[in-house]
C-alpha cells in the first residue's frame, strides 16, 4: 500500500469518524425532546427502562462485531465486574438526574453541567493524578468556578443539577478508562449488571399497580421501549467515532450536545435565559475557549 493510499485511507476513516461523532452529539443534543415526552413518567421508571431495552441492542452490536471474547473474559474477572458495577452506578445516577431535570424544566442547568464537565475532568486530573495545570488552564477552571459562584448567588443555592451531572460524568469517564475492555463491551457489561435490579424495580411497579408499561397505555409502552435505542445509539456512535478521530477533534465536538440542549431549552421549552445566567454562561464559554486552545496547542507541540 502506497503512502498516498494510506493517506486516503486515513482521510476516509476520519470522515467516517466525524459523522459518527456528529451523529452522537446531535442525538444527545435533541434527546431532551424525547425526555419531555416521558416527563409524566417518574424518572426512576424511565431509567429502569433505559437499562432494560439497552441490553438487547448492545448485545446485538457485540455479536455483529464479533467482540464477545472480551466480554467472556470480563465476566470471569471479579475485579472487572466490581469496577463495572461502580461505573454502572455512576452512569445510572447521571441518567436519573438528567431525566428528572428535563421533566421539571431545568434543561438549561443540564446544558451548563455538560459544558463544565471537561473543566471538571481537568481539575480531577490535577487533584487525583498530580497533573500540572498550565496558567491558562488554571484561568479556565477559575472562570468556571466564578460562573458557579454567580449562579449560586443568583439562585440562592448551588446549581446542584449542573454540578451533579458534571461531577458524575467526569468521575464515570475517569473510572471507565480503567475497565480493561472496549467501549461497546463495557457498555453492554454495565447494562447487564444493572439489568437485574432494573427488572426487579419494574416488577415491583407492576405488582403495586404503579407501572406505566401497561396494555391500557400503548403510547407509554412504546415510549418506554424507545428508551433503549435513545440510550444506546448515541453511545455506540460515539464509541465508533472516538476510535477514528483525533482526541482534539472529539474534544472540540463535545460542545455540540450542550449547545443544542441550550437552544432547545430556551427556544422550544421556553426556559428563562438572560441577565445573570447569560453572564455565567459567557464565563463558561470563555473558559472552554481557553481550555480548547491549550489542548490544541499541547497536541501540536507533542
mmCIF file of C-alpha atoms in Angstrom:
data_model
loop_
_atom_site.group_PDB
_atom_site.id
_atom_site.type_symbol
_atom_site.label_atom_id
_atom_site.label_comp_id
_atom_site.label_asym_id
_atom_site.label_seq_id
_atom_site.Cartn_x
_atom_site.Cartn_y
_atom_site.Cartn_z
ATOM 1 C CA UNK A 1 0.000 0.000 0.000
ATOM 2 C CA UNK A 2 1.474 3.376 -1.050
ATOM 3 C CA UNK A 3 1.831 6.445 1.179
ATOM 4 C CA UNK A 4 -0.875 8.179 -0.873
ATOM 5 C CA UNK A 5 -3.227 5.223 -0.416
ATOM 6 C CA UNK A 6 -2.560 5.223 3.327
ATOM 7 C CA UNK A 7 -3.289 8.951 3.454
ATOM 8 C CA UNK A 8 -6.543 8.474 1.576
ATOM 9 C CA UNK A 9 -7.485 5.633 3.921
ATOM 10 C CA UNK A 10 -6.788 7.819 6.976
ATOM 11 C CA UNK A 11 -8.857 10.635 5.498
ATOM 12 C CA UNK A 12 -11.789 8.299 4.831
ATOM 13 C CA UNK A 13 -11.554 6.905 8.363
ATOM 14 C CA UNK A 14 -11.500 10.430 9.802
ATOM 15 C CA UNK A 15 -14.534 11.371 7.708
ATOM 16 C CA UNK A 16 -16.457 8.332 8.945
ATOM 17 C CA UNK A 17 -15.391 9.109 12.493
ATOM 18 C CA UNK A 18 -16.526 12.713 12.154
ATOM 19 C CA UNK A 19 -20.021 11.707 11.057
ATOM 20 C CA UNK A 20 -20.238 9.034 13.767
ATOM 21 C CA UNK A 21 -19.325 11.615 16.422
ATOM 22 C CA UNK A 22 -21.552 14.289 14.871
ATOM 23 C CA UNK A 23 -24.448 11.853 14.936
ATOM 24 C CA UNK A 24 -23.780 11.020 18.598
ATOM 25 C CA UNK A 25 -23.563 14.626 19.776
ATOM 26 C CA UNK A 26 -26.559 15.699 17.702
ATOM 27 C CA UNK A 27 -28.536 12.756 19.088
ATOM 28 C CA UNK A 28 -27.586 13.773 22.638
ATOM 29 C CA UNK A 29 -28.462 17.376 21.840
ATOM 30 C CA UNK A 30 -32.037 16.646 20.742
ATOM 31 C CA UNK A 31 -32.586 13.975 23.409
ATOM 32 C CA UNK A 32 -34.414 16.434 25.733
ATOM 33 C CA UNK A 33 -37.327 16.464 23.272
ATOM 34 C CA UNK A 34 -37.825 12.742 23.873
ATOM 35 C CA UNK A 35 -37.315 13.178 27.615
ATOM 36 C CA UNK A 36 -40.096 15.783 27.640
ATOM 37 C CA UNK A 37 -42.389 13.188 26.040
ATOM 38 C CA UNK A 38 -41.812 10.876 29.027
ATOM 39 C CA UNK A 39 -41.855 13.679 31.627
ATOM 40 C CA UNK A 40 -45.142 12.363 33.050
ATOM 41 C CA UNK A 41 -43.402 9.087 33.968
ATOM 42 C CA UNK A 42 -41.197 9.016 37.118
ATOM 43 C CA UNK A 43 -37.509 9.383 36.306
ATOM 44 C CA UNK A 44 -36.647 6.140 38.118
ATOM 45 C CA UNK A 45 -39.016 4.166 35.894
ATOM 46 C CA UNK A 46 -37.635 5.824 32.756
ATOM 47 C CA UNK A 47 -34.061 4.989 33.794
ATOM 48 C CA UNK A 48 -35.034 1.368 34.521
ATOM 49 C CA UNK A 49 -36.422 1.027 31.006
ATOM 50 C CA UNK A 50 -33.355 2.746 29.537
ATOM 51 C CA UNK A 51 -31.341 -0.075 31.077
ATOM 52 C CA UNK A 52 -33.636 -2.967 30.135
ATOM 53 C CA UNK A 53 -34.129 -2.027 26.491
ATOM 54 C CA UNK A 54 -30.445 -1.196 26.006
ATOM 55 C CA UNK A 55 -29.388 -4.770 26.775
ATOM 56 C CA UNK A 56 -30.625 -6.424 23.539
ATOM 57 C CA UNK A 57 -29.298 -3.582 21.371
ATOM 58 C CA UNK A 58 -25.852 -3.579 22.965
ATOM 59 C CA UNK A 59 -25.779 -7.385 22.867
ATOM 60 C CA UNK A 60 -26.689 -7.474 19.175
ATOM 61 C CA UNK A 61 -23.916 -4.990 18.347
ATOM 62 C CA UNK A 62 -21.373 -7.158 20.165
ATOM 63 C CA UNK A 63 -22.492 -10.233 18.228
ATOM 64 C CA UNK A 64 -22.339 -8.421 14.886
ATOM 65 C CA UNK A 65 -18.862 -7.085 15.653
ATOM 66 C CA UNK A 66 -17.660 -10.445 16.970
ATOM 67 C CA UNK A 67 -16.408 -8.968 20.241
ATOM 68 C CA UNK A 68 -17.863 -11.433 22.710
ATOM 69 C CA UNK A 69 -14.489 -12.910 23.729
ATOM 70 C CA UNK A 70 -13.529 -9.821 25.748
ATOM 71 C CA UNK A 71 -16.900 -9.908 27.464
ATOM 72 C CA UNK A 72 -16.480 -13.549 28.468
ATOM 73 C CA UNK A 73 -13.088 -12.729 29.978
ATOM 74 C CA UNK A 74 -14.578 -9.775 31.873
ATOM 75 C CA UNK A 75 -17.367 -11.926 33.308
ATOM 76 C CA UNK A 76 -14.733 -14.256 34.778
ATOM 77 C CA UNK A 77 -12.857 -11.383 36.455
ATOM 78 C CA UNK A 78 -14.190 -10.315 39.836
ATOM 79 C CA UNK A 79 -12.138 -7.088 39.740
ATOM 80 C CA UNK A 80 -13.531 -6.110 36.331
ATOM 81 C CA UNK A 81 -17.086 -6.858 37.440
ATOM 82 C CA UNK A 82 -16.648 -4.740 40.574
ATOM 83 C CA UNK A 83 -15.241 -1.833 38.566
ATOM 84 C CA UNK A 84 -18.058 -2.143 36.034
ATOM 85 C CA UNK A 85 -20.607 -2.139 38.872
ATOM 86 C CA UNK A 86 -19.172 1.160 40.128
ATOM 87 C CA UNK A 87 -19.223 2.805 36.684
ATOM 88 C CA UNK A 88 -22.726 1.427 36.073
ATOM 89 C CA UNK A 89 -23.921 3.016 39.327
ATOM 90 C CA UNK A 90 -22.411 6.364 38.358
ATOM 91 C CA UNK A 91 -23.990 6.441 34.901
ATOM 92 C CA UNK A 92 -27.348 5.417 36.394
ATOM 93 C CA UNK A 93 -27.153 8.340 38.823
ATOM 94 C CA UNK A 94 -26.234 10.643 35.923
ATOM 95 C CA UNK A 95 -29.164 9.405 33.830
ATOM 96 C CA UNK A 96 -31.567 9.809 36.742
ATOM 97 C CA UNK A 97 -30.600 13.439 37.399
ATOM 98 C CA UNK A 98 -30.759 14.230 33.682
ATOM 99 C CA UNK A 99 -34.197 12.676 33.097
ATOM 100 C CA UNK A 100 -35.613 14.359 36.205
ATOM 101 C CA UNK A 101 -34.125 17.762 35.339
ATOM 102 C CA UNK A 102 -35.626 17.783 31.839
ATOM 103 C CA UNK A 103 -39.031 16.799 33.257
ATOM 104 C CA UNK A 104 -39.066 19.696 35.759
ATOM 105 C CA UNK A 105 -37.971 22.404 33.281
ATOM 106 C CA UNK A 106 -34.303 22.602 34.259
ATOM 107 C CA UNK A 107 -32.798 21.767 30.866
ATOM 108 C CA UNK A 108 -30.644 24.930 30.908
ATOM 109 C CA UNK A 109 -28.928 23.566 34.025
ATOM 110 C CA UNK A 110 -28.227 20.264 32.271
ATOM 111 C CA UNK A 111 -26.564 22.174 29.433
ATOM 112 C CA UNK A 112 -24.406 24.036 31.961
ATOM 113 C CA UNK A 113 -23.450 20.726 33.572
ATOM 114 C CA UNK A 114 -22.175 19.222 30.330
ATOM 115 C CA UNK A 115 -20.386 22.451 29.409
ATOM 116 C CA UNK A 116 -18.350 22.436 32.625
ATOM 117 C CA UNK A 117 -17.727 18.666 32.512
ATOM 118 C CA UNK A 118 -14.374 18.896 30.625
ATOM 119 C CA UNK A 119 -13.133 21.540 33.060
ATOM 120 C CA UNK A 120 -14.087 19.291 35.987
ATOM 121 C CA UNK A 121 -12.121 16.488 34.296
ATOM 122 C CA UNK A 122 -9.050 18.747 34.056
ATOM 123 C CA UNK A 123 -9.367 19.617 37.752
ATOM 124 C CA UNK A 124 -9.724 15.929 38.644
ATOM 125 C CA UNK A 125 -6.571 15.132 36.705
ATOM 126 C CA UNK A 126 -4.688 17.693 38.762
ATOM 127 C CA UNK A 127 -6.127 16.546 42.095
ATOM 128 C CA UNK A 128 -6.090 12.767 41.600
ATOM 129 C CA UNK A 129 -3.270 12.163 39.140
ATOM 130 C CA UNK A 130 -0.951 15.018 40.052
ATOM 131 C CA UNK A 131 -1.167 16.515 36.561
ATOM 132 C CA UNK A 132 0.161 20.058 36.482
ATOM 133 C CA UNK A 133 -2.173 22.735 35.197
ATOM 134 C CA UNK A 134 -0.815 25.450 32.949
ATOM 135 C CA UNK A 135 -1.675 29.061 33.743
ATOM 136 C CA UNK A 136 -4.341 29.219 31.014
ATOM 137 C CA UNK A 137 -5.906 26.020 32.384
ATOM 138 C CA UNK A 138 -5.942 27.476 35.906
ATOM 139 C CA UNK A 139 -7.638 30.559 34.454
ATOM 140 C CA UNK A 140 -10.218 28.398 32.660
ATOM 141 C CA UNK A 141 -11.046 26.454 35.827
ATOM 142 C CA UNK A 142 -11.182 29.713 37.775
ATOM 143 C CA UNK A 143 -13.640 31.251 35.307
ATOM 144 C CA UNK A 144 -15.843 28.164 35.551
ATOM 145 C CA UNK A 145 -15.746 28.378 39.345
ATOM 146 C CA UNK A 146 -16.696 32.070 39.158
ATOM 147 C CA UNK A 147 -19.645 31.162 36.926
ATOM 148 C CA UNK A 148 -20.812 28.611 39.511
ATOM 149 C CA UNK A 149 -20.494 31.236 42.273
ATOM 150 C CA UNK A 150 -22.546 33.715 40.231
ATOM 151 C CA UNK A 151 -25.230 31.085 39.602
ATOM 152 C CA UNK A 152 -25.205 30.207 43.316
ATOM 153 C CA UNK A 153 -25.744 33.811 44.404
ATOM 154 C CA UNK A 154 -28.395 34.346 41.717
ATOM 155 C CA UNK A 155 -30.355 31.187 42.573
ATOM 156 C CA UNK A 156 -29.813 31.369 46.321
ATOM 157 C CA UNK A 157 -28.158 27.952 46.322
ATOM 158 C CA UNK A 158 -25.647 25.816 44.461
ATOM 159 C CA UNK A 159 -26.608 24.857 40.874
ATOM 160 C CA UNK A 160 -26.573 21.268 42.105
ATOM 161 C CA UNK A 161 -28.122 19.795 38.963
ATOM 162 C CA UNK A 162 -25.258 21.137 36.848
ATOM 163 C CA UNK A 163 -22.610 20.112 39.371
ATOM 164 C CA UNK A 164 -24.093 16.633 39.896
ATOM 165 C CA UNK A 165 -24.169 15.971 36.151
ATOM 166 C CA UNK A 166 -20.654 17.317 35.577
ATOM 167 C CA UNK A 167 -19.087 15.523 38.542
ATOM 168 C CA UNK A 168 -20.822 12.173 37.999
ATOM 169 C CA UNK A 169 -19.943 12.101 34.299
ATOM 170 C CA UNK A 170 -16.352 13.213 34.916
ATOM 171 C CA UNK A 171 -15.842 10.523 37.569
ATOM 172 C CA UNK A 172 -17.560 7.998 35.301
ATOM 173 C CA UNK A 173 -15.197 8.871 32.444
ATOM 174 C CA UNK A 174 -12.196 8.712 34.771
ATOM 175 C CA UNK A 175 -13.098 5.260 36.114
ATOM 176 C CA UNK A 176 -14.383 3.968 32.773
ATOM 177 C CA UNK A 177 -10.881 4.231 31.345
ATOM 178 C CA UNK A 178 -9.703 1.670 33.911
ATOM 179 C CA UNK A 179 -12.007 -1.047 32.559
ATOM 180 C CA UNK A 180 -9.810 -3.431 30.541
ATOM 181 C CA UNK A 181 -12.380 -3.827 27.746
ATOM 182 C CA UNK A 182 -13.569 -1.762 24.811
ATOM 183 C CA UNK A 183 -16.355 0.825 24.934
ATOM 184 C CA UNK A 184 -19.088 -1.290 23.355
ATOM 185 C CA UNK A 185 -18.232 -4.318 25.539
ATOM 186 C CA UNK A 186 -18.071 -2.074 28.591
ATOM 187 C CA UNK A 187 -21.476 -0.541 27.914
ATOM 188 C CA UNK A 188 -23.051 -3.984 27.498
ATOM 189 C CA UNK A 189 -21.407 -5.183 30.734
ATOM 190 C CA UNK A 190 -22.739 -2.133 32.604
ATOM 191 C CA UNK A 191 -26.344 -2.526 31.457
ATOM 192 C CA UNK A 192 -26.112 -6.292 32.016
ATOM 193 C CA UNK A 193 -25.105 -5.687 35.644
ATOM 194 C CA UNK A 194 -27.923 -3.154 36.054
ATOM 195 C CA UNK A 195 -30.475 -5.387 34.344
ATOM 196 C CA UNK A 196 -31.496 -7.485 37.370
ATOM 197 C CA UNK A 197 -32.180 -4.562 39.751
ATOM 198 C CA UNK A 198 -33.966 -2.711 36.928
ATOM 199 C CA UNK A 199 -36.160 -5.740 36.214
ATOM 200 C CA UNK A 200 -36.859 -6.120 39.921
ATOM 201 C CA UNK A 201 -37.933 -2.485 40.185
ATOM 202 C CA UNK A 202 -40.184 -2.754 37.121
ATOM 203 C CA UNK A 203 -41.760 -5.924 38.548
ATOM 204 C CA UNK A 204 -42.356 -4.112 41.852
ATOM 205 C CA UNK A 205 -44.103 -1.271 39.990
ATOM 206 C CA UNK A 206 -46.280 -3.783 38.142
ATOM 207 C CA UNK A 207 -47.184 -5.577 41.379
ATOM 208 C CA UNK A 208 -48.206 -2.320 43.058
ATOM 209 C CA UNK A 209 -50.144 -1.034 40.053
ATOM 210 C CA UNK A 210 -47.793 1.935 39.564
ATOM 211 C CA UNK A 211 -46.251 0.894 36.244
ATOM 212 C CA UNK A 212 -46.738 2.917 33.068
ATOM 213 C CA UNK A 213 -45.766 -0.103 30.958
ATOM 214 C CA UNK A 214 -49.307 -1.466 30.673
ATOM 215 C CA UNK A 215 -51.533 -2.524 27.775
ATOM 216 C CA UNK A 216 -54.051 0.201 28.637
ATOM 217 C CA UNK A 217 -51.396 2.839 27.812
ATOM 218 C CA UNK A 218 -49.859 1.698 24.499
ATOM 219 C CA UNK A 219 -48.310 5.125 23.917
ATOM 220 C CA UNK A 220 -46.349 4.902 27.155
ATOM 221 C CA UNK A 221 -45.295 1.342 26.325
ATOM 222 C CA UNK A 222 -43.829 2.471 23.002
ATOM 223 C CA UNK A 223 -42.058 5.434 24.602
ATOM 224 C CA UNK A 224 -40.515 3.251 27.305
ATOM 225 C CA UNK A 225 -39.336 0.687 24.750
ATOM 226 C CA UNK A 226 -37.768 3.513 22.736
ATOM 227 C CA UNK A 227 -35.645 4.355 25.781
ATOM 228 C CA UNK A 228 -33.314 1.553 24.645
ATOM 229 C CA UNK A 229 -32.323 2.924 21.247
ATOM 230 C CA UNK A 230 -32.451 6.501 22.544
ATOM 231 C CA UNK A 231 -29.796 5.488 25.083
ATOM 232 C CA UNK A 232 -27.720 3.012 23.084
ATOM 233 C CA UNK A 233 -27.454 4.576 19.630
ATOM 234 C CA UNK A 234 -25.561 7.775 20.579
ATOM 235 C CA UNK A 235 -23.243 5.871 22.932
ATOM 236 C CA UNK A 236 -22.336 3.387 20.211
ATOM 237 C CA UNK A 237 -21.936 6.121 17.578
ATOM 238 C CA UNK A 238 -19.632 7.976 19.937
ATOM 239 C CA UNK A 239 -17.576 4.839 20.621
ATOM 240 C CA UNK A 240 -17.003 4.264 16.900
ATOM 241 C CA UNK A 241 -16.306 7.946 16.243
ATOM 242 C CA UNK A 242 -13.799 8.283 19.074
ATOM 243 C CA UNK A 243 -11.747 5.399 17.672
ATOM 244 C CA UNK A 244 -11.419 7.054 14.273
ATOM 245 C CA UNK A 245 -10.858 10.677 15.290
ATOM 246 C CA UNK A 246 -8.052 12.596 16.934
ATOM 247 C CA UNK A 247 -8.570 13.436 20.596
ATOM 248 C CA UNK A 248 -8.510 17.151 19.767
ATOM 249 C CA UNK A 249 -11.397 16.766 17.312
ATOM 250 C CA UNK A 250 -13.523 14.895 19.840
ATOM 251 C CA UNK A 251 -12.585 17.493 22.452
ATOM 252 C CA UNK A 252 -13.963 20.333 20.335
ATOM 253 C CA UNK A 253 -17.035 18.436 19.128
ATOM 254 C CA UNK A 254 -18.187 17.646 22.685
ATOM 255 C CA UNK A 255 -19.696 21.152 22.922
ATOM 256 C CA UNK A 256 -22.222 20.380 20.175
ATOM 257 C CA UNK A 257 -24.526 18.444 22.515
ATOM 258 C CA UNK A 258 -24.958 21.026 25.297
ATOM 259 C CA UNK A 259 -25.228 23.809 22.725
ATOM 260 C CA UNK A 260 -28.216 22.097 21.101
ATOM 261 C CA UNK A 261 -29.698 21.373 24.548
ATOM 262 C CA UNK A 262 -29.392 25.050 25.478
ATOM 263 C CA UNK A 263 -31.096 26.174 22.264
ATOM 264 C CA UNK A 264 -33.943 23.695 22.778
ATOM 265 C CA UNK A 265 -34.312 24.688 26.436
ATOM 266 C CA UNK A 266 -34.654 28.373 25.587
ATOM 267 C CA UNK A 267 -36.464 28.392 22.239
ATOM 268 C CA UNK A 268 -38.566 25.204 22.441
ATOM 269 C CA UNK A 269 -39.198 24.734 26.170
ATOM 270 C CA UNK A 270 -39.267 28.459 26.906
ATOM 271 C CA UNK A 271 -36.940 28.306 29.911
ATOM 272 C CA UNK A 272 -35.608 31.698 31.050
ATOM 273 C CA UNK A 273 -32.146 32.728 29.874
ATOM 274 C CA UNK A 274 -30.789 36.190 30.333
ATOM 275 C CA UNK A 275 -29.149 38.545 32.780
ATOM 276 C CA UNK A 276 -27.157 36.611 35.370
ATOM 277 C CA UNK A 277 -27.494 33.279 33.525
ATOM 278 C CA UNK A 278 -26.138 34.870 30.344
ATOM 279 C CA UNK A 279 -23.137 36.227 32.273
ATOM 280 C CA UNK A 280 -22.452 32.823 33.847
ATOM 281 C CA UNK A 281 -22.677 31.014 30.520
ATOM 282 C CA UNK A 282 -20.473 33.688 28.936
ATOM 283 C CA UNK A 283 -17.771 32.947 31.508
ATOM 284 C CA UNK A 284 -18.122 29.218 30.814
ATOM 285 C CA UNK A 285 -17.767 29.754 27.061
ATOM 286 C CA UNK A 286 -14.623 31.855 27.566
ATOM 287 C CA UNK A 287 -13.248 29.154 29.891
ATOM 288 C CA UNK A 288 -13.963 26.463 27.287
ATOM 289 C CA UNK A 289 -12.302 28.524 24.554
ATOM 290 C CA UNK A 290 -9.158 28.817 26.713
ATOM 291 C CA UNK A 291 -9.282 25.105 27.558
ATOM 292 C CA UNK A 292 -9.659 24.142 23.882
ATOM 293 C CA UNK A 293 -6.803 26.422 22.865
ATOM 294 C CA UNK A 294 -4.431 24.910 25.443
ATOM 295 C CA UNK A 295 -5.465 21.402 24.410
ATOM 296 C CA UNK A 296 -4.824 22.072 20.712
ATOM 297 C CA UNK A 297 -1.540 23.833 21.407
ATOM 298 C CA UNK A 298 -0.369 20.912 23.521
ATOM 299 C CA UNK A 299 -1.204 18.380 20.789
ATOM 300 C CA UNK A 300 0.650 20.424 18.152
ATOM 301 C CA UNK A 301 3.713 20.619 20.381
ATOM 302 C CA UNK A 302 3.711 16.858 21.001
#
